[in-house]
Amino acid sequence: MAKFREFAEICEILGKENSKKEKARLIGEFLRGLSPAEGKIASYLFLAHFPAGRRIFLSWSTLIDVLGEMFPLTPWQLQEIGAESVDVGEIVEGIYQRWNRYKSSGFSIEQVYEKLEELSVQGGKGASKKRKTILKGLLVGMDGLEAKYLAKTIVGEMRIGVQEGMVLEGLAYAVGLPLEDIRKGFLLFGDIGETVETFLGKGREALLNLSLKPFRPIQPMLAQMAYSIKEVFEEMEGEVALEFKYDGARVQIHKQGEEVRIFSRHLNDLTDAFPEIVEKVRKNIKGDAIIEGEVVAMKEGKFLPFQDILRRVTRRKEVGKMRGKVPLELFLFDCLYSAGESLIDKSYEERWRKLEEIAGGIPLAERRIVSSVEEGERFFKLALQAKAEGVMAKALKGVYTPGSRGKLWLKVKKSSTLDLVIIAGEWGYGRRHNWISDYHLACWDRERKELLMIGKTFKGLTDEEFQEMTERLLSLKIREEGKVVYVKPEVVVEVAFNDIQKSPRYRCGYALRLARIIRIRDDKKPEEADDIQTVEQIFNSQQANL
Ligand code: ATP
């Protein structure tokens, strides 16, 4: 039986190791010595992650309270230790060392995990006291190193540089299978712990088990960004399916018999938050199925802000009250499994057909099959008029690729534009090494008569335009620092972007997300470029639309 102390020791080593490859090997060696059930636990602990979005509701102050009961700690001592330490784990270890607590508990990792599970479900009256008792029961028997890693797990910050991908790599090493197979397994199992447990237990045979099963959520397929309908047609040939891109919460719904469960984009269980969706699915969907869709908040035919759905998720305890305030609608867009058969290897067309067949009265996403840019743009306009976020373009022959952000799905969102001034550019790399290609973009602070940088982009120009822009900027050069060429602010460009974020990166306090140049505005003088007030206005309206 693996001891928690051994887990703490390997974490200590991993935290000091810089090579990712070596880290993965060390994880592999460790996993190899564990039973499948222990492997599952160790993988959760490495990542301080618990299945199905479960969290440990313990704060740093609770931890300190418990330590205060165990050690004669004065506030200044705590402050002193805190000042010398970089994280919670080290603070706790420091306290243990000060009182020479070097005796290990002998707890197994399973015993510790069991207690952590108890901590994650403790709620209601007297819960805080119960939590403290459980925590104390663990800490009292531990030595400094064990307590350090227990504390890190509890606050959810391991700081040992281990990510999911590294655990998968370690697992591949431990069971001697190609990483690709392990990744495939992970995408279908959806959960790191289950992946580790299954592969440690069954080795290669785990791959035979890789079919979809209701109530085992899988990583969702993701979309790449396209900046226009024109770009969609450059990526996809012939006919393309365009669907409204609703601005809500993505859900993966599993139904078997009368039982229905709803999972979020990150595979957290949302079933309790959306009881009316559960009822609707139970009533309408024909047979066992795994389907996907977007849940949106809607009142009198109008979409409500995205925050409203979030309220439905965060205030689950008041679900009855929230149901009246925030009515939900579901739009379906995919079917991954129906009546015992996995459909992820079938084409989008076939999956859509199946969805139509089984959806009953539940609406599918508004959709059109289009075959030209003009037709696509018309539908895109329609989507924006309906207050959708944009459109999703889907390749008709495309299969469902769990967890990957490929080109079989492209998203085109509405974008705003700003006229900005180029104040500098950077020499490019690779193919662009002869061009000044990454442009620093600025808007006006008219009061102070100064230009404020708000973003950078190298996107949007053709090779020929890069060439011309390079010559033009060199003729405007003020000075060069490293790869940055500062220029007189004369060139105005129209820049599209997806949204504006608050950001400390630039002095103006904002940054453009996914900026790209759509036009060089030779018809505009630099003084005519947009100012920070306009940026603020767009930012504020964006917030209102969320
Ligand atoms: P975003 O922040 O743009 O929503 P994302 O990273 O969450 O992106 P992507 O796969 O890149 O996910 O974009 C598709 C997202 O759009 C889905 O996650 C889903 O929530 C939402 N969506 C809305 N309508 C549809 C639709 N008809 N088909 C697929 N996804 C849709």
XYZ file of C-alpha atoms in Angstrom, residues 12-540:
529
model
C 9.244 17.334 -3.570
C 11.506 15.835 -6.232
C 9.175 16.880 -9.058
C 9.073 20.442 -7.763
C 12.857 20.674 -8.034
C 13.189 18.983 -11.436
C 13.233 21.318 -14.430
C 13.183 18.884 -17.332
C 9.646 18.065 -18.403
C 10.763 14.772 -19.847
C 12.427 13.716 -16.629
C 9.373 14.809 -14.677
C 7.152 12.599 -16.812
C 9.549 9.699 -16.306
C 9.529 10.193 -12.535
C 5.731 10.259 -12.517
C 5.760 7.087 -14.619
C 8.112 5.327 -12.192
C 5.881 6.337 -9.307
C 2.658 5.243 -11.009
C 4.219 1.915 -11.946
C 4.571 1.043 -8.261
C 0.910 1.743 -7.491
C -2.285 -0.261 -7.717
C -4.814 1.069 -10.281
C -6.954 2.581 -7.507
C -3.919 4.273 -5.952
C -2.824 5.514 -9.382
C -6.176 7.162 -9.831
C -5.832 8.964 -6.518
C -2.213 9.952 -7.121
C -3.152 11.522 -10.447
C -5.841 13.642 -8.786
C -3.448 14.635 -6.040
C -0.615 15.578 -8.436
C -2.993 18.044 -10.045
C -4.880 19.001 -6.861
C -7.921 18.208 -8.914
C -10.977 16.286 -7.898
C -13.412 14.554 -10.202
C -16.572 16.155 -11.531
C -15.683 19.631 -10.369
C -15.782 18.680 -6.714
C -13.921 21.144 -4.577
C -12.550 21.128 -1.084
C -14.201 23.954 0.757
C -11.397 24.846 3.077
C -9.794 28.195 3.376
C -6.296 29.198 4.391
C -7.745 30.689 7.585
C -9.340 27.344 8.575
C -5.989 25.693 8.037
C -4.317 28.312 10.232
C -6.995 27.857 12.919
C -6.250 24.148 13.037
C -2.512 24.717 13.121
C -3.093 27.258 15.880
C -4.787 24.527 17.941
C -1.879 22.167 17.329
C 1.058 24.531 17.859
C 1.645 27.426 20.230
C 1.626 29.921 17.380
C 1.657 33.634 17.973
C 0.514 35.938 15.188
C 3.999 37.381 14.752
C 5.526 33.919 14.438
C 3.088 33.141 11.722
C 3.922 36.389 10.000
C 7.617 35.641 10.226
C 7.249 32.183 8.748
C 4.956 33.576 6.072
C 7.484 36.190 5.074
C 10.152 33.548 4.469
C 7.930 31.207 2.486
C 6.670 31.319 -1.047
C 3.524 29.293 -0.674
C 1.040 27.754 1.732
C 2.809 24.401 1.713
C 6.095 25.954 2.722
C 4.485 27.970 5.479
C 3.002 24.786 6.914
C 6.290 22.925 6.567
C 8.041 25.818 8.298
C 5.674 25.561 11.258
C 6.251 21.820 11.584
C 10.010 22.253 11.440
C 9.977 24.903 14.108
C 8.383 22.421 16.500
C 10.453 19.483 15.345
C 7.596 17.393 14.101
C 9.451 14.746 12.171
C 7.335 11.677 12.745
C 5.491 10.418 9.723
C 1.867 9.368 10.001
C 2.102 6.221 8.008
C -1.189 7.226 6.324
C -1.686 5.588 2.974
C -2.613 7.826 0.050
C -5.992 6.127 0.004
C -6.634 7.038 3.649
C -5.735 10.664 3.013
C -7.852 10.829 -0.102
C -10.842 9.376 1.704
C -10.603 12.196 4.233
C -10.240 14.771 1.473
C -13.397 13.405 -0.088
C -15.160 13.846 3.215
C -13.948 17.443 3.269
C -15.359 17.995 -0.189
C -18.872 16.939 0.740
C -19.155 18.515 4.178
C -21.811 21.191 4.027
C -24.675 22.581 6.089
C -24.923 23.206 9.803
C -21.829 22.575 11.892
C -19.862 21.793 8.739
C -17.014 24.106 9.548
C -16.420 22.383 12.897
C -16.554 18.940 11.279
C -14.107 20.050 8.614
C -11.683 21.262 11.239
C -11.909 17.964 13.088
C -11.212 15.967 9.927
C -8.339 18.221 8.976
C -6.836 18.071 12.443
C -7.123 14.286 12.406
C -4.889 14.282 9.358
C -2.427 16.997 10.356
C -1.810 15.741 13.888
C -0.255 12.525 12.674
C 1.816 14.000 9.855
C 5.374 15.175 9.518
C 6.328 18.469 7.888
C 6.668 17.132 4.357
C 3.333 15.333 4.445
C 1.606 18.378 5.940
C 3.183 20.572 3.267
C 1.639 18.559 0.435
C -1.649 18.082 2.210
C -1.929 21.860 2.541
C -1.052 22.360 -1.117
C -3.710 19.868 -2.196
C -6.295 21.523 -0.020
C -5.737 25.011 -1.347
C -5.505 23.631 -4.869
C -2.021 24.878 -5.694
C 0.630 22.195 -5.940
C 3.269 24.386 -7.610
C 5.336 21.395 -8.694
C 5.031 22.105 -12.415
C 2.936 19.047 -13.222
C 0.123 19.324 -15.745
C -2.393 16.863 -17.074
C -0.293 16.199 -20.192
C 2.679 15.262 -18.049
C 0.663 12.744 -16.030
C -0.496 11.186 -19.311
C 3.102 11.019 -20.512
C 4.101 9.401 -17.226
C 1.275 6.914 -17.615
C 2.444 6.026 -21.129
C 5.892 5.369 -19.654
C 4.463 3.323 -16.783
C 2.409 1.001 -18.975
C 4.685 1.004 -22.025
C 2.064 2.234 -24.489
C 2.334 5.009 -27.080
C 1.350 8.401 -25.698
C -1.110 8.745 -28.576
C -3.127 5.776 -27.295
C -3.129 7.156 -23.779
C -4.305 10.548 -25.051
C -7.055 8.893 -27.053
C -8.136 7.088 -23.921
C -8.109 10.297 -21.919
C -10.306 12.096 -24.450
C -12.879 9.372 -24.236
C -12.694 8.678 -20.525
C -12.752 12.419 -19.967
C -11.241 12.087 -16.516
C -7.551 11.843 -15.649
C -8.092 9.531 -12.671
C -10.208 7.101 -14.614
C -7.698 7.096 -17.442
C -4.821 6.263 -15.099
C -6.831 3.608 -13.261
C -8.009 1.901 -16.437
C -4.633 1.832 -18.155
C -2.784 0.720 -15.015
C -5.333 -2.042 -14.539
C -5.838 -3.228 -18.076
C -2.806 -2.042 -20.032
C -3.355 -2.321 -23.766
C -6.756 -3.905 -23.224
C -8.035 -0.590 -21.935
C -8.100 0.458 -25.559
C -10.791 -2.125 -26.284
C -12.993 -0.378 -23.799
C -12.844 2.904 -25.515
C -16.374 3.090 -26.714
C -18.735 5.792 -25.543
C -20.912 5.034 -22.566
C -23.716 7.124 -21.078
C -22.687 9.000 -17.919
C -19.025 8.917 -18.858
C -18.588 12.402 -20.358
C -16.003 12.946 -23.068
C -13.896 15.976 -23.856
C -15.834 18.168 -26.274
C -14.766 18.919 -29.819
C -13.600 22.519 -30.183
C -13.502 25.040 -32.991
C -10.784 27.150 -34.544
C -11.362 30.821 -35.146
C -12.011 32.137 -38.645
C -12.099 35.865 -39.177
C -14.681 35.950 -41.941
C -17.050 33.814 -43.953
C -14.586 34.202 -46.820
C -11.949 32.513 -44.687
C -14.386 29.685 -43.913
C -14.654 28.964 -47.622
C -10.877 29.039 -47.981
C -10.652 26.298 -45.347
C -13.690 24.219 -46.296
C -14.617 23.151 -49.767
C -18.032 22.995 -51.410
C -21.015 23.025 -49.128
C -20.666 24.084 -45.514
C -23.134 23.896 -42.638
C -23.520 27.170 -40.762
C -25.233 27.193 -37.389
C -26.043 30.059 -35.045
C -23.359 30.352 -32.387
C -25.450 30.868 -29.263
C -23.913 32.683 -26.354
C -24.722 30.379 -23.512
C -23.337 27.353 -21.720
C -22.285 24.314 -23.677
C -23.793 21.121 -22.324
C -23.199 17.450 -22.956
C -26.345 15.601 -22.042
C -26.387 11.896 -21.261
C -29.614 9.938 -21.176
C -30.126 6.290 -20.356
C -33.632 5.077 -19.711
C -35.216 7.696 -17.474
C -31.941 8.938 -16.077
C -30.487 12.196 -17.400
C -27.257 13.928 -16.496
C -25.877 17.177 -17.782
C -22.167 17.974 -18.016
C -20.452 21.290 -18.660
C -17.761 22.089 -21.239
C -15.238 21.120 -18.548
C -17.218 17.990 -17.729
C -18.536 19.196 -14.396
C -21.904 17.821 -13.427
C -24.565 20.513 -13.858
C -27.597 18.248 -13.554
C -28.888 19.920 -10.386
C -28.595 23.411 -11.843
C -30.862 22.758 -14.832
C -33.871 20.677 -13.681
C -36.146 21.929 -16.462
C -33.611 20.826 -19.082
C -33.472 17.415 -17.422
C -37.270 17.139 -17.624
C -37.341 18.310 -21.207
C -34.715 15.784 -22.264
C -36.435 12.976 -20.408
C -39.713 13.808 -22.087
C -38.458 14.416 -25.613
C -35.284 12.577 -26.479
C -35.976 9.187 -28.000
C -33.946 6.340 -26.552
C -30.540 6.359 -24.857
C -28.340 9.141 -26.140
C -25.422 11.483 -25.665
C -26.208 14.824 -27.230
C -24.700 18.283 -27.191
C -26.217 21.705 -27.236
C -26.112 25.198 -25.854
C -28.246 26.259 -22.900
C -29.237 29.909 -23.145
C -31.243 32.134 -20.862
C -34.304 33.472 -22.698
C -37.273 35.618 -21.770
C -40.096 36.474 -24.149
C -38.087 35.289 -27.129
C -35.034 37.422 -26.219
C -31.646 36.186 -25.086
C -30.674 37.233 -21.581
C -27.077 38.048 -20.663
C -24.675 35.155 -20.277
C -24.181 36.100 -16.611
C -27.732 34.933 -15.946
C -26.827 31.374 -16.817
C -23.818 31.640 -14.585
C -26.160 32.664 -11.768
C -28.158 29.511 -12.419
C -24.980 27.474 -12.016
C -23.540 29.262 -9.005
C -26.801 29.554 -7.070
C -27.912 25.958 -7.374
C -29.314 25.881 -3.877
C -31.926 28.440 -4.925
C -32.761 26.631 -8.109
C -36.531 26.924 -7.529
C -36.367 30.700 -7.281
C -33.863 31.078 -10.084
C -35.995 28.988 -12.432
C -38.646 31.687 -12.537
C -36.144 34.509 -12.869
C -33.916 32.977 -15.511
C -35.863 30.715 -17.885
C -33.686 28.453 -19.958
C -33.876 27.221 -23.517
C -31.832 24.441 -25.071
C -30.620 24.360 -28.680
C -29.124 21.041 -29.747
C -26.284 20.778 -32.214
C -24.744 17.299 -32.048
C -25.429 13.660 -31.322
C -22.484 11.528 -30.237
C -24.264 8.343 -29.250
C -27.665 6.879 -29.829
C -29.258 3.580 -28.826
C -26.027 1.807 -27.929
C -24.083 3.063 -30.948
C -21.192 5.543 -30.873
C -21.503 8.123 -33.642
C -18.278 10.037 -33.216
C -16.713 8.356 -36.245
C -19.724 9.232 -38.395
C -19.913 12.394 -40.462
C -21.487 15.619 -39.246
C -24.325 15.082 -41.747
C -25.147 11.671 -40.334
C -24.966 12.884 -36.750
C -27.262 15.814 -37.544
C -29.751 13.469 -39.199
C -29.757 11.269 -36.107
C -30.221 14.338 -33.929
C -33.285 15.368 -35.947
C -34.618 11.863 -35.563
C -34.343 11.701 -31.781
C -34.791 15.337 -30.679
C -38.571 15.202 -30.256
C -39.780 18.743 -29.579
C -36.388 20.170 -28.579
C -35.189 22.770 -31.099
C -31.965 22.220 -32.994
C -29.557 25.085 -33.604
C -30.736 27.386 -36.398
C -28.816 26.199 -39.419
C -28.285 26.606 -43.146
C -26.213 24.647 -45.630
C -24.495 27.250 -47.786
C -22.303 26.997 -50.840
C -21.064 30.537 -51.456
C -19.532 33.376 -49.473
C -22.537 35.608 -50.255
C -25.010 33.040 -48.991
C -22.865 32.529 -45.893
C -22.641 36.242 -45.207
C -26.415 36.563 -45.449
C -26.825 33.856 -42.821
C -24.128 35.447 -40.655
C -26.080 38.723 -40.745
C -29.224 36.887 -39.800
C -27.412 35.343 -36.825
C -26.241 38.734 -35.601
C -29.720 40.203 -36.041
C -31.054 37.365 -33.885
C -28.405 38.399 -31.289
C -26.367 35.239 -31.651
C -22.633 35.611 -31.075
C -21.823 34.652 -34.652
C -21.884 31.371 -36.543
C -20.249 27.970 -36.304
C -19.133 26.536 -39.638
C -18.995 22.750 -39.761
C -17.561 20.485 -42.453
C -20.334 18.209 -43.676
C -18.046 15.184 -43.867
C -16.273 15.953 -40.602
C -16.155 13.351 -37.830
C -16.383 14.309 -34.144
C -12.863 14.734 -32.766
C -13.065 14.801 -28.943
C -10.915 17.360 -27.222
C -9.284 18.725 -30.335
C -9.489 22.208 -31.798
C -9.295 21.327 -35.470
C -10.471 22.805 -38.721
C -13.618 20.720 -39.050
C -15.383 23.329 -36.930
C -14.690 27.006 -37.396
C -16.231 29.841 -35.441
C -16.876 33.265 -36.880
C -17.830 35.860 -34.323
C -19.054 39.388 -34.778
C -16.210 41.793 -34.535
C -15.847 45.491 -34.013
C -13.231 47.661 -35.651
C -11.122 50.608 -34.575
C -8.959 52.958 -36.629
C -5.549 52.915 -34.983
C -2.148 54.420 -35.622
C 0.982 52.326 -36.128
C 3.626 53.623 -33.709
C 6.200 50.844 -34.138
C 6.780 47.518 -35.817
C 8.891 44.446 -35.179
C 11.091 42.559 -37.611
C 9.425 39.218 -38.270
C 10.713 35.660 -38.009
C 11.072 32.860 -40.567
C 9.301 33.704 -43.773
C 8.657 37.223 -42.528
C 12.246 37.965 -41.470
C 12.696 40.655 -44.134
C 9.546 42.476 -43.182
C 8.485 44.699 -40.361
C 5.426 42.685 -39.591
C 4.252 42.890 -35.986
C 2.684 46.315 -35.668
C 2.235 48.228 -32.415
C -1.183 49.869 -32.531
C -2.256 52.950 -30.641
C -5.298 55.115 -30.015
C -5.458 58.721 -28.839
C -5.667 60.234 -25.433
C -6.878 63.517 -26.890
C -6.620 65.512 -23.698
C -2.970 64.768 -23.284
C -2.391 64.641 -27.006
C -0.571 61.355 -26.761
C -0.904 57.981 -28.387
C -1.541 54.978 -26.158
C -0.599 51.514 -27.286
C -3.484 49.045 -27.126
C -2.341 45.984 -29.023
C -0.087 44.348 -31.555
C -0.809 42.346 -34.643
C 0.888 40.733 -37.613
C -2.368 39.451 -39.046
C -4.335 40.641 -42.022
C -1.891 41.892 -44.660
C -0.903 40.152 -47.893
C 2.778 39.518 -48.687
C 2.753 42.457 -51.040
C 1.253 44.752 -48.426
C 3.858 43.630 -45.857
C 6.570 44.533 -48.335
C 5.123 47.968 -49.007
C 4.427 48.603 -45.322
C 8.037 47.700 -44.452
C 9.365 50.285 -46.914
C 6.917 52.866 -45.677
C 7.712 52.321 -42.012
C 11.460 52.411 -42.663
C 10.976 55.825 -44.253
C 9.218 56.913 -41.035
C 11.776 55.358 -38.684
C 12.696 57.327 -35.566
C 14.947 54.768 -33.906
C 15.500 51.008 -33.648
C 15.791 49.056 -30.395
C 16.486 45.350 -30.772
C 13.894 44.060 -33.172
C 11.539 47.014 -32.627
C 11.483 49.860 -35.125
C 9.804 52.999 -33.726
C 8.179 55.175 -36.359
C 6.533 58.556 -36.768
C 2.830 57.997 -36.162
C 1.474 58.481 -39.646
C -0.063 55.260 -40.866
C -3.671 54.554 -39.887
C -5.080 51.048 -40.132
C -8.556 49.687 -39.544
C -8.260 46.881 -37.037
C -10.850 44.206 -36.337
C -10.820 42.363 -33.030
C -13.017 40.028 -31.074
C -13.161 41.844 -27.848
C -11.480 44.378 -25.650
C -10.102 43.189 -22.347
C -8.993 45.100 -19.307
C -5.269 44.503 -19.171
C -2.321 45.771 -17.180
C -0.071 45.067 -20.169
C -0.531 48.502 -21.687
C -0.621 51.876 -19.989
C -4.118 52.603 -21.329
C -5.451 49.672 -19.265
C -7.023 47.803 -22.185
C -5.893 45.279 -24.779
C -7.449 44.056 -28.004
C -8.089 40.334 -28.286
C -7.392 38.711 -31.652
C -6.637 41.928 -33.500
C -6.080 41.859 -37.254
C -5.722 44.592 -39.841
C -8.558 44.698 -42.304
C -7.640 47.841 -44.222
C -4.889 50.428 -44.516
C -6.707 53.726 -44.119
C -4.753 56.030 -46.375
C -7.844 58.183 -46.506
C -7.409 59.005 -42.804
C -4.940 61.277 -41.099
C -3.389 60.081 -37.827
C -5.360 62.736 -35.913
C -8.565 61.120 -37.124
C -7.803 57.756 -35.535
C -10.020 56.571 -32.665
C -9.463 57.581 -29.074
C -9.511 55.901 -25.688
C -13.110 57.067 -25.054
C -14.267 55.035 -28.041
C -12.340 52.057 -26.724
C -14.044 52.470 -23.356
C -17.455 52.722 -24.987
C -16.939 49.490 -26.903
C -15.659 47.813 -23.754
C -18.746 48.930 -21.805
